[in-house]
Short mmCIF file of C-alpha atoms in Angstrom, two decimals:
data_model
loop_
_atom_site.label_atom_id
_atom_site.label_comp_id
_atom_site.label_asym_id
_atom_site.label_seq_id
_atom_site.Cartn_x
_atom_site.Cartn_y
_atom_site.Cartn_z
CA UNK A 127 -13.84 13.18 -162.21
CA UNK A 128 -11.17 11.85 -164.70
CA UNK A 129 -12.22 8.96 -167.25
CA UNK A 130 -9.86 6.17 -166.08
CA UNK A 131 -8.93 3.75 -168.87
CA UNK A 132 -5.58 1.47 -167.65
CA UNK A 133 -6.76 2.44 -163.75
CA UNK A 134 -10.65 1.44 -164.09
CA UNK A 135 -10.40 -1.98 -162.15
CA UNK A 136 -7.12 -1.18 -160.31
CA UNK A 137 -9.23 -1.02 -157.28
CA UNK A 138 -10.67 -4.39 -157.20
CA UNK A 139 -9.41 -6.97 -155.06
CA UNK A 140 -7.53 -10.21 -157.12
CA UNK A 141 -7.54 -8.02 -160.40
CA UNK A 142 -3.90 -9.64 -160.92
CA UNK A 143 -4.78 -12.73 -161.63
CA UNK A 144 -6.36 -13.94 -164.78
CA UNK A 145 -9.73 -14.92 -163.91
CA UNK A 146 -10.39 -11.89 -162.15
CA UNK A 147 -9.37 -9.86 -165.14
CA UNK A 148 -11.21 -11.82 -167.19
CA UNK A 149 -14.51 -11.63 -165.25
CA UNK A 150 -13.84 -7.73 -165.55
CA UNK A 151 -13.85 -7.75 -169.84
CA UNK A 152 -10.52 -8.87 -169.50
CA UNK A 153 -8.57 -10.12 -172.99
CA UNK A 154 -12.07 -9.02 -174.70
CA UNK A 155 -10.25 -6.93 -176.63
CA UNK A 156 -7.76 -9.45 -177.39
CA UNK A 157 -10.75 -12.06 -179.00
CA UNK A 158 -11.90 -8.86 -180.98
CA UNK A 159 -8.55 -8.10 -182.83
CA UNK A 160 -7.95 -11.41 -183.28
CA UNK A 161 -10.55 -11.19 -185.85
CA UNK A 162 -9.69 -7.71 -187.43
CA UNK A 163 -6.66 -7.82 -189.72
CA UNK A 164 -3.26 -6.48 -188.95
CA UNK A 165 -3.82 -3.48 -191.44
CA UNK A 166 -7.13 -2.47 -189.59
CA UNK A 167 -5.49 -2.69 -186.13
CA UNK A 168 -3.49 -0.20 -187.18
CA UNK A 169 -5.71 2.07 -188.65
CA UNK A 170 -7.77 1.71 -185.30
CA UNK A 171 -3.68 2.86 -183.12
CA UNK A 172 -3.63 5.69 -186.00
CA UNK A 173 -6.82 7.25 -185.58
CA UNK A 174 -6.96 6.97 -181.62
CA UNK A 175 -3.74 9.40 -181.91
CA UNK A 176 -1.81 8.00 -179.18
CA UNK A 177 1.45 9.15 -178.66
CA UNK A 178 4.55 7.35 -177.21
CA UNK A 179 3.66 7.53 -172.98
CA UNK A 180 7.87 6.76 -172.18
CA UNK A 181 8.77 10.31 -172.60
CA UNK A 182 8.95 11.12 -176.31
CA UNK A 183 5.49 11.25 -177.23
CA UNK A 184 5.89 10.00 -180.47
CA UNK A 185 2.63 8.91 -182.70
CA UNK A 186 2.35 5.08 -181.80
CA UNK A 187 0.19 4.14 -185.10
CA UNK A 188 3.34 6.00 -187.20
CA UNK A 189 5.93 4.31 -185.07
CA UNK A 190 4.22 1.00 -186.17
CA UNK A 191 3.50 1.44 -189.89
CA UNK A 192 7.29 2.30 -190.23
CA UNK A 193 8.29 -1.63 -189.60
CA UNK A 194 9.79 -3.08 -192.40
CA UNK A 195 8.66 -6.74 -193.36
CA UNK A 196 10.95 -8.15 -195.40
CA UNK A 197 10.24 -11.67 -196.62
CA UNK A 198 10.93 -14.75 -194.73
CA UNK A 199 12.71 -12.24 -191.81
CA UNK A 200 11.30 -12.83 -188.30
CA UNK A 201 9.67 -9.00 -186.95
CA UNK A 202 9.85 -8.18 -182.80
CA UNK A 203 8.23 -6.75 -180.74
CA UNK A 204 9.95 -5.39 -177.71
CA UNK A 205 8.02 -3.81 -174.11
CA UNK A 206 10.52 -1.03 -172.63
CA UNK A 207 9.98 -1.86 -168.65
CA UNK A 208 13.05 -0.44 -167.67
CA UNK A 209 11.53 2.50 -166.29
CA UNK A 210 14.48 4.66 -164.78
CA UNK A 211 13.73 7.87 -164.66
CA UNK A 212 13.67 9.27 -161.81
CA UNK A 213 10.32 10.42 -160.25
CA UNK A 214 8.49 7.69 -162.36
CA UNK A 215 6.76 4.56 -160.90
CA UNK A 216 3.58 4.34 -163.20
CA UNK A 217 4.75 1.28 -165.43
CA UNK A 218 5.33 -0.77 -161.88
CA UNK A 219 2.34 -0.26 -160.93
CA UNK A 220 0.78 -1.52 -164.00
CA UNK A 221 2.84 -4.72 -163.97
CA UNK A 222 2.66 -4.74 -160.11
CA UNK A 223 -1.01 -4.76 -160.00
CA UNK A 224 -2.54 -5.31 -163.43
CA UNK A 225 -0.24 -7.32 -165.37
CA UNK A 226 -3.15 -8.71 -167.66
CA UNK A 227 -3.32 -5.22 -169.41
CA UNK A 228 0.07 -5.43 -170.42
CA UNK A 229 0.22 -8.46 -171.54
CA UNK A 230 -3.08 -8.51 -173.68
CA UNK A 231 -1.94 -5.70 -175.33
CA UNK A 232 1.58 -7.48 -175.99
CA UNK A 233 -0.74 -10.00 -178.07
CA UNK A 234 -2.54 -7.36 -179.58
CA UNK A 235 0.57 -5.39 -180.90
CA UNK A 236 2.27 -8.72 -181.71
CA UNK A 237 -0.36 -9.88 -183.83
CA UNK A 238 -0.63 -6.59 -185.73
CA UNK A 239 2.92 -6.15 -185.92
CA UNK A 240 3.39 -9.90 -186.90
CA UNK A 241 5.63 -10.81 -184.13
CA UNK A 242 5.87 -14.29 -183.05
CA UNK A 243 8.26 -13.64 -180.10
CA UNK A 244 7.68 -10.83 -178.19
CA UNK A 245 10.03 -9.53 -175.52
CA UNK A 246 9.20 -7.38 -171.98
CA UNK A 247 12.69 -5.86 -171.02
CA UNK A 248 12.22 -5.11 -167.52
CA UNK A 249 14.91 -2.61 -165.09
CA UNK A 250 16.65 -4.81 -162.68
CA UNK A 251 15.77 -3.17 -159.45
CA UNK A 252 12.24 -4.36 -159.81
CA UNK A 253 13.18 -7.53 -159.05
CA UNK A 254 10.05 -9.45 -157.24
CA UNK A 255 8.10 -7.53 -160.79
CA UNK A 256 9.26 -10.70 -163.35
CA UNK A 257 7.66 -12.77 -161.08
CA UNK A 258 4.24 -11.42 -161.21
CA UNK A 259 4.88 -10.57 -165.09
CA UNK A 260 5.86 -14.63 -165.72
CA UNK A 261 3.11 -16.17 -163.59
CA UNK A 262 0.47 -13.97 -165.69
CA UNK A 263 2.32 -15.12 -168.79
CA UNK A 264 1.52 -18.73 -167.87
CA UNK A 265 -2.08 -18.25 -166.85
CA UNK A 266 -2.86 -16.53 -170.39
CA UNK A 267 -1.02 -19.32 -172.16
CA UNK A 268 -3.12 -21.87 -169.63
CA UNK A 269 -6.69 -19.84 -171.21
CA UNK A 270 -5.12 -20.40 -174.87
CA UNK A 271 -4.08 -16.44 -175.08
CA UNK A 272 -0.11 -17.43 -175.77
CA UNK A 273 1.59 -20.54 -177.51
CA UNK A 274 0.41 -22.11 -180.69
CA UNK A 275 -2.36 -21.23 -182.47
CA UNK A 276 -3.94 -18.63 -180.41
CA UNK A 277 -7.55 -19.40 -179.95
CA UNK A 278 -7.94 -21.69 -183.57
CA UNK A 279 -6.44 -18.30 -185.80
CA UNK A 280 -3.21 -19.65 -186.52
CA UNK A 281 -1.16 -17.17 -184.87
CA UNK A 282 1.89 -18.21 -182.99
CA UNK A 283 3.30 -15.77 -179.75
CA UNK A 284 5.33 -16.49 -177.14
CA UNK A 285 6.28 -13.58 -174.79
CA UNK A 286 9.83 -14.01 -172.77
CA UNK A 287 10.86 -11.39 -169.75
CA UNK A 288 14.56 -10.98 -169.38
CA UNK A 289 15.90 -8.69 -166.54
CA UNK A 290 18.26 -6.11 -166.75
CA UNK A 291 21.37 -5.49 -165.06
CA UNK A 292 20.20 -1.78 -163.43
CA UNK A 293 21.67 0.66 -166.14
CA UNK A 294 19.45 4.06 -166.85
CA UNK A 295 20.92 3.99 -169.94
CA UNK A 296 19.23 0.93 -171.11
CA UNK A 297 16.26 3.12 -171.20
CA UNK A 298 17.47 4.27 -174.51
CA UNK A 299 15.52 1.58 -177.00
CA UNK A 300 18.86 0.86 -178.80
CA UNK A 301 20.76 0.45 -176.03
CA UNK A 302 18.24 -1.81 -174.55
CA UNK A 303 18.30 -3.82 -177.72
CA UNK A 304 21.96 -4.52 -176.76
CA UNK A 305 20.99 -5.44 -173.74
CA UNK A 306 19.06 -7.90 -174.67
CA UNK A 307 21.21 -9.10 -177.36
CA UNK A 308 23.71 -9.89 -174.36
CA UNK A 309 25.94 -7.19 -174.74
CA UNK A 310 27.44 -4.19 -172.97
CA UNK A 311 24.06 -1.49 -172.57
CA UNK A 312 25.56 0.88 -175.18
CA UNK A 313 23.48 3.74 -177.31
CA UNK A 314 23.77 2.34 -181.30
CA UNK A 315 24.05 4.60 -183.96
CA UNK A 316 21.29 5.43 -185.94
CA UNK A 317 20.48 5.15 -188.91
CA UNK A 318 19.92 2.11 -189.32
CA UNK A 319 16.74 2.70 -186.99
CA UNK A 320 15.27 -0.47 -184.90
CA UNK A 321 12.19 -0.51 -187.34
CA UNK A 322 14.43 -1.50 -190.41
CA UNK A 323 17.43 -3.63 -188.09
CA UNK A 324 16.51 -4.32 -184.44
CA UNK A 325 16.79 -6.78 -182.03
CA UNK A 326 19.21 -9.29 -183.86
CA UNK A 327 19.14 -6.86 -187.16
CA UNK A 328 15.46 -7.27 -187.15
CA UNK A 329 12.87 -5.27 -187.60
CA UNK A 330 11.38 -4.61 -184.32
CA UNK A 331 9.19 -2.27 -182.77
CA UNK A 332 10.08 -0.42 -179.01
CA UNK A 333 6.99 0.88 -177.51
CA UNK A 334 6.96 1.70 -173.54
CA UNK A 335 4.55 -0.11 -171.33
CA UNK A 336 1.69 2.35 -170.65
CA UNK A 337 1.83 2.54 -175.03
CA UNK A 338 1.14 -0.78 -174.99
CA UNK A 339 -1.30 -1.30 -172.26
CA UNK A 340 -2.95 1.19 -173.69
CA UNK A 341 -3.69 -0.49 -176.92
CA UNK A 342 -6.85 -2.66 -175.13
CA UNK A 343 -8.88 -0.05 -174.30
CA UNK A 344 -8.37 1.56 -177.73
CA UNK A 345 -9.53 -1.84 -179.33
CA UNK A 346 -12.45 -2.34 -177.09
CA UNK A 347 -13.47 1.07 -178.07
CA UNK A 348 -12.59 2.09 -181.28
CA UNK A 349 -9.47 4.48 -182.05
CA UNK A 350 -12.48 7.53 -182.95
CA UNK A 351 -13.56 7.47 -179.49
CA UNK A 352 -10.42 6.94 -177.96
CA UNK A 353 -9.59 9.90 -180.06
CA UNK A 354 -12.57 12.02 -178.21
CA UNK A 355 -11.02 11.84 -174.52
CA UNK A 356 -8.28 14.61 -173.97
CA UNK A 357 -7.60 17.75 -176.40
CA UNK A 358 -5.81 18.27 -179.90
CA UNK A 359 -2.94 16.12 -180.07
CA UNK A 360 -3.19 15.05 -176.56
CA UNK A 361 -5.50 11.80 -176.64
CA UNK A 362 -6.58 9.45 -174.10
CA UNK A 363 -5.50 9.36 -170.53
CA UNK A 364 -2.26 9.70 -169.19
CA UNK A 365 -0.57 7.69 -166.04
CA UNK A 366 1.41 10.85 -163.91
CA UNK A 367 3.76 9.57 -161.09
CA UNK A 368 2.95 12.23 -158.47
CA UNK A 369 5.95 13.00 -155.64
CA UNK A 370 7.33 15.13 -153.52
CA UNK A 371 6.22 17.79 -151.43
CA UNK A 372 2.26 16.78 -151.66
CA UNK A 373 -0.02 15.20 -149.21
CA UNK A 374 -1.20 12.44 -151.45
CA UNK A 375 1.88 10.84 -153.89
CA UNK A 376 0.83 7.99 -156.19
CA UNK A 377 0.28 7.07 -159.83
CA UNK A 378 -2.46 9.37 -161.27
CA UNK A 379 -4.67 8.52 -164.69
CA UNK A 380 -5.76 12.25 -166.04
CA UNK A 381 -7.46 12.58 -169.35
CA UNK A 382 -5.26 15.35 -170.10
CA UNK A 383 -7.87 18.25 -170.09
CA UNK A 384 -7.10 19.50 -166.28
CA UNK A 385 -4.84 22.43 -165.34
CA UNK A 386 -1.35 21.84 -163.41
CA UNK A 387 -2.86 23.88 -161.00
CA UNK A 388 -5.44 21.27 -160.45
CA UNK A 389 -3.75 18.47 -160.36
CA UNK A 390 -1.16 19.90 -157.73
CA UNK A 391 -4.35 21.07 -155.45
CA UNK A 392 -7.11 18.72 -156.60
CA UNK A 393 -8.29 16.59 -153.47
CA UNK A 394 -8.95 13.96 -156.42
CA UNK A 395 -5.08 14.33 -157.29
CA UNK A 396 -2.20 15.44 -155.27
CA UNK A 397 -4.02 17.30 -152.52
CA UNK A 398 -1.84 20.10 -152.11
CA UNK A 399 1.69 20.87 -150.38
CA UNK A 400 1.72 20.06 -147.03
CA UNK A 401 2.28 22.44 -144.04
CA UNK A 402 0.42 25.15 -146.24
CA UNK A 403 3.11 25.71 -148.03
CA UNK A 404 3.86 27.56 -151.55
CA UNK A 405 4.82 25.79 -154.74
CA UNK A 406 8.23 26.64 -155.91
CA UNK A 407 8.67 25.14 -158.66
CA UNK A 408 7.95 21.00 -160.56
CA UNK A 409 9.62 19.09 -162.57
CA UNK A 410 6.16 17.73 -164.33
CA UNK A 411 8.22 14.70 -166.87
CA UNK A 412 11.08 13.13 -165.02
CA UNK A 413 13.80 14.39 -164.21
CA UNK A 414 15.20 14.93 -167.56
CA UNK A 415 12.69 17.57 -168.63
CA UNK A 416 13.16 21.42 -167.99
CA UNK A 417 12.09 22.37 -164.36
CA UNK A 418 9.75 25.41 -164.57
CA UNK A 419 8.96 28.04 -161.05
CA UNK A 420 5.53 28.43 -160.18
CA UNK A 421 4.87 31.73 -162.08
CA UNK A 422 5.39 29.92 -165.27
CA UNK A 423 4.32 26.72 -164.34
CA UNK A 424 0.81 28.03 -163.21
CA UNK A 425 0.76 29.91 -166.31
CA UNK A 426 1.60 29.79 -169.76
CA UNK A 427 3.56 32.55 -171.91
CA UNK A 428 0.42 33.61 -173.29
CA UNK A 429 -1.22 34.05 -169.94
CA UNK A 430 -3.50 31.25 -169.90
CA UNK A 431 -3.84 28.35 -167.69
CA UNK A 432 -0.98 25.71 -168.22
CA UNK A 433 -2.74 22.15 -168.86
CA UNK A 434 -1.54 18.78 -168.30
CA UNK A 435 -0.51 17.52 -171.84
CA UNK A 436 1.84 17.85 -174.29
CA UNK A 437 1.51 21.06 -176.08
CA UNK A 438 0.36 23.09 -173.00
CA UNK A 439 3.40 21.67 -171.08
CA UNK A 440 5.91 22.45 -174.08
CA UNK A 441 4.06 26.25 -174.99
CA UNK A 442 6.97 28.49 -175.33
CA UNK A 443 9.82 26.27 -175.22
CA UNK A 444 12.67 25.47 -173.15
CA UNK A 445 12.78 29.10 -172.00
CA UNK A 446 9.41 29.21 -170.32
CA UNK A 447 7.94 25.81 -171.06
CA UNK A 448 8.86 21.92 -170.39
CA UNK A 449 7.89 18.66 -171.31
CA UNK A 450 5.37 16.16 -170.14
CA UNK A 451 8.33 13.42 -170.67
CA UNK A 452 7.58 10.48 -169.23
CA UNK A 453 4.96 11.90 -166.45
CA UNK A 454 7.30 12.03 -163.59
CA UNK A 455 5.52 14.98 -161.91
CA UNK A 456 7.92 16.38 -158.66
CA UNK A 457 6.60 18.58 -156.91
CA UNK A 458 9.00 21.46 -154.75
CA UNK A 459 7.77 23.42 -151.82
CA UNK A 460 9.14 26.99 -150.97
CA UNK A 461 11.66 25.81 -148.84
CA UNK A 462 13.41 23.21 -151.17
CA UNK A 463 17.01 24.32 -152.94
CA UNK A 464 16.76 23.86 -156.49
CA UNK A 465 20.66 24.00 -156.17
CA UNK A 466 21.23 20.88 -154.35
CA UNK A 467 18.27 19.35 -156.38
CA UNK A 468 20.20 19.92 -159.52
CA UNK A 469 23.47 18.80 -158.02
CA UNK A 470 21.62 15.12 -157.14
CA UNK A 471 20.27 14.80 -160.63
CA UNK A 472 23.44 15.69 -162.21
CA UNK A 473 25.17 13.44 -159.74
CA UNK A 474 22.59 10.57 -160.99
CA UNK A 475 23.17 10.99 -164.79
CA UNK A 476 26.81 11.05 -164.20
CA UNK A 477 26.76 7.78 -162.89
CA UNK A 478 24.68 6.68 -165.80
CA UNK A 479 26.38 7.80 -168.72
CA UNK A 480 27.61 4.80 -170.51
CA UNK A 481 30.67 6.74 -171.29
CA UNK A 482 30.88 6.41 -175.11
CA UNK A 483 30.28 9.74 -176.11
CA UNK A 484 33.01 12.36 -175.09
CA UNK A 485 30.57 15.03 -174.47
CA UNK A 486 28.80 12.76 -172.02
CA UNK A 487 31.28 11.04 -170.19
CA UNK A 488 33.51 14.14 -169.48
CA UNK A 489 31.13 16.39 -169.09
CA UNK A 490 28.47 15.18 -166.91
CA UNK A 491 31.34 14.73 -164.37
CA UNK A 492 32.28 18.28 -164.81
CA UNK A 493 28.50 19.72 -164.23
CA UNK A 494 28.48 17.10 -161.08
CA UNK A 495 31.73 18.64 -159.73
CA UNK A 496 31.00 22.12 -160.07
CA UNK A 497 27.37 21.99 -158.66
CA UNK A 498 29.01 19.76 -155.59
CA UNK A 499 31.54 22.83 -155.17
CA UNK A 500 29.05 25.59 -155.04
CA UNK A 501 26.75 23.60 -152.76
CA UNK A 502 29.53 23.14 -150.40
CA UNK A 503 30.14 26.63 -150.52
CA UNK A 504 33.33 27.10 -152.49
CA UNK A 505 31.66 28.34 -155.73
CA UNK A 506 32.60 31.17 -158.18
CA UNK A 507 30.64 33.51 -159.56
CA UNK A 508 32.12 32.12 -163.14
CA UNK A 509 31.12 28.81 -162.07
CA UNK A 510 27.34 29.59 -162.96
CA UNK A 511 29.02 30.29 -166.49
CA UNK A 512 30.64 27.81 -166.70
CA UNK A 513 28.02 24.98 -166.09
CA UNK A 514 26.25 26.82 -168.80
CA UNK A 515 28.94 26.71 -171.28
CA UNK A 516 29.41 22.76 -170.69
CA UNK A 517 25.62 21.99 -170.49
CA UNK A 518 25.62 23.20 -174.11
CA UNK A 519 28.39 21.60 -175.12
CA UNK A 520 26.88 18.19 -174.44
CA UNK A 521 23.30 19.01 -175.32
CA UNK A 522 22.69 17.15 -178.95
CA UNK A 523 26.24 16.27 -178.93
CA UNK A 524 25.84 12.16 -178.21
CA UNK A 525 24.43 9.24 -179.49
CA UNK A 526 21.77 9.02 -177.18
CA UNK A 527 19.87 11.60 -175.21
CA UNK A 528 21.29 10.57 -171.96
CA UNK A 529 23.29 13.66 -172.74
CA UNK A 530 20.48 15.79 -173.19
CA UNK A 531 19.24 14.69 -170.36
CA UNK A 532 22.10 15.65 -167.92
CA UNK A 533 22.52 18.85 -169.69
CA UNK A 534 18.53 20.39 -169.72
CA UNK A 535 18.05 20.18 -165.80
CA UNK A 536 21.17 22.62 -165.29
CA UNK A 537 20.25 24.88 -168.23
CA UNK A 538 16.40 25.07 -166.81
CA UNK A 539 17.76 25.39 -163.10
CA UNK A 540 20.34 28.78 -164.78
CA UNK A 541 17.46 30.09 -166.34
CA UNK A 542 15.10 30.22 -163.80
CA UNK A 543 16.65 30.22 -160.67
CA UNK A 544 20.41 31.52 -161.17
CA UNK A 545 20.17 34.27 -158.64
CA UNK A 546 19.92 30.99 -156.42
CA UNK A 547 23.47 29.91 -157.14
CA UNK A 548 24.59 33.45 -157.12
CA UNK A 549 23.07 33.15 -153.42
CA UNK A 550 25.39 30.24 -152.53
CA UNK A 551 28.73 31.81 -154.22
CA UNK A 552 28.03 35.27 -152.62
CA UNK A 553 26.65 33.98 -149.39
CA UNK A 554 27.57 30.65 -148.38
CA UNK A 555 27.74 30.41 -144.99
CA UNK A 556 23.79 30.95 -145.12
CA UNK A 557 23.03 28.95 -148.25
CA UNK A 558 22.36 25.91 -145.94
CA UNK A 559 20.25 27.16 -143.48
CA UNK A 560 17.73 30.04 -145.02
CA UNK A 561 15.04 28.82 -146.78
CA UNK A 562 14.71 29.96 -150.37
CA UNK A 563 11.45 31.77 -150.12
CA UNK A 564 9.15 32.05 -153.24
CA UNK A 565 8.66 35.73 -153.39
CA UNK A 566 12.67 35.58 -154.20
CA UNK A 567 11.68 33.94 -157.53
CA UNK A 568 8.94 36.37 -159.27
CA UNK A 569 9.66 36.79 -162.54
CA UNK A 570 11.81 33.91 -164.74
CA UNK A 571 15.81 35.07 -165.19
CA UNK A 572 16.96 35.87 -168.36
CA UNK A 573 18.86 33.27 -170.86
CA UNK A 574 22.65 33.75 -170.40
CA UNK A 575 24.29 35.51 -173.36
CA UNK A 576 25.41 32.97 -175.98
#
């Protein structure tokens, strides 16, 4: 049974509301670092080793100490809501259902950060989510947890929502910064990083929700035993946003120790595929990260038992491994064409790009065309070539890594499956009907030539 940490009370009826929260520990941790200073907050984020839970995995405590505090400047902290990637749901169903985590951990992270305004920038398709997100605001400022003064210390936080406008690329923490600024959703350059000149050329700090949710139960703990739950560089638990072809979808908390194998099959998880079908394939971060077929998803390059965390997920690199991203787990029977699969995503991030970069703009519509001509049967054999060749001519060519992003499902989809989309340019008047078994897919296909 996995430790739950975020997930622990999910189950109890009225847990939204403050006083129900409350009667569950709720904002104990809160009172507790109220009383620590700023510096041994920190220390407590450092030594927990918790990593950025929005995709990057980037140390949280490292993130933090790299805010500059210039004198007499105003410092920000900003909650990335805008969760866009497709396949993940696990930050709305924190907000949705246990918006007091989030927003005790906004004071906590405020107060160590020294931010007095504190901003949760939240996608706007989850529209009835500000709602719940504002009325929780207003009961914790009711119990003296926000406004003036928090409980007799002297510290000062407000914490503002503001919607956005529905643009993926928002995601991006500079982009979002724009956003909020009330500007056009573009990628910034960098340097100057957000730490040093943020929101309003202030230092500010970015960190996704789960990151900051996650902050309480480190406090009420202490970051050593925080430290204990998961493996090496993998700490704590991890929300996964289980979907597609399994009998039980829905947002998981794992403590990072379990096998993918597990977690796909696990009556405590995702149950299994349904109809008693095989696994083809997953995308285990979002749909950014590299898909990887069952053979190598089942096991890693040196023939152990992949695990759910970062390192395990990443062993070997792009050309057997993935990413545990932003926990967007997607789960493909036998029957499903990773073809038309990678034609949707590509579809998606073309749609998204915010068009500054060159590499971006022209060439996720050129990946979006070519995949749309091979899945309607009019394909090339150079074709498979040639969404190679453009896939690396936008990977770590842009500003942001919205590029990146549109060009790493293609490359994983050519490396591992290409005899697929040789299948739809050699035979495409059966491409749409036979099922692409998983005995066709044994062994990974070779890297194209360079």
């Amino acid at each position: 049974m996995s430790k739950k940490l975020l997930l622990k009370d999910a189950h109890i009826e009225g847990i939204r509301y403050f006083d129900v929260y409350r009667k569950q520990g709720g904002y104990q941790a809160a009172e507790k670092a109220l009383k620590m200073t700023p510096e041994e907050i920190l220390e407590e984020v450092k030594t927990s080793g918790l990593r950025g839970r929005g995709g990057a995995g980037f140390p949280t405590g490292m993130k933090w100490s790299f805010l500059a505090k210039p004198e007499g400047i105003p410092r920000h902290l900003v909650v990335n809501a805008d969760e866009s990637e497709p396949g993940t749901f696990k930050d709305r169903y924190l907000m949705e259902h246990i918006p007091h985590i989030l927003i005790e951990g906004i004071i906590i992270a405020s107060y160590c950060l020294g931010s007095n305004a504190s901003y949760i920038y939240i996608r706007g398709e989850y529209s009835w989510i500000p709602d719940i997100l504002e009325a929780a605001i207003e009961e914790a400022r009711n119990a003296g947890f926000l406004g003036k003064n928090i409980l007799g210390t002297g510290f000062d936080l407000e914490i503002y929502v503001q919607r956005g406008a529905g643009a993926y690329v928002c995601g991006e923490e500079t982009a979002l910064l724009e956003s909020l600024e009330g500007k056009r959703g573009n990628p910034r350059l960098k340097p100057p990083f957000p730490a040093v000149k943020g929101l309003w050329e202030r230092p500010t700090v970015v960190n996704n929700v789960e990151s900051i949710a996650a902050v309480v139960p480190i406090i009420n703990m202490t970051g050593a035993e925080y430290a204990k739950i998961g493996v090496g560089r993998s700490t704590g638990t991890k929300l996964i946003s289980a979907c597609g072809n399994i009998n039980k979808p829905g947002v998981y908390e794992i403590d990072m120790t379990i096998t993918v194998e597990e977690f796909i099959y696990s009556d405590e998880y995702c149950g299994g595929i349904p109809n008693g079908k095989r696994l083809k394939a997953c995308i285990p971060g979002g749909s950014s990260v590299p898909i990887l077929p069952a053979n190598l998803l089942l096991k890693t390059i040196k023939g152990e038992p992949r695990y759910m965390n970062y390192e395990s997920l990443s062993d070997g690199g792009f050309a057997t491994g993935t990413m545990m991203g932003s926990g967007g787990f997607i789960v493909l029977d036998e029957d499903q064409s990773v073809v038309e699969h990678t034609m949707t995503l590509s579809r998606f991030y073309n749609h998204e790009s915010c068009g500054q970069c060159t590499p971006c703009r022209e060439g996720t519509g050129w990946l979006y065309r070519i995949l749309k001509k091979i899945v309607n049967g009019e394909g090339e054999m150079k074709d498979i070539d040639l969404l190679w060749d453009i896939q690396r001519k936008i990977e770590g060519n842009t500003i942001c890594p919205l590029g990146d992003a549109a060009a790493w499902p293609v490359a994983a989809a050519i490396r591992h499956f290409r005899d697929e989309f040789e299948y739809y340019v050699k035979t495409p008047e059966l491409a749409k009907v036979k099922p692409f078994g998983l005995a066709h897919y044994a062994d990974p296909i070779p890297v194209p030539a360079e």
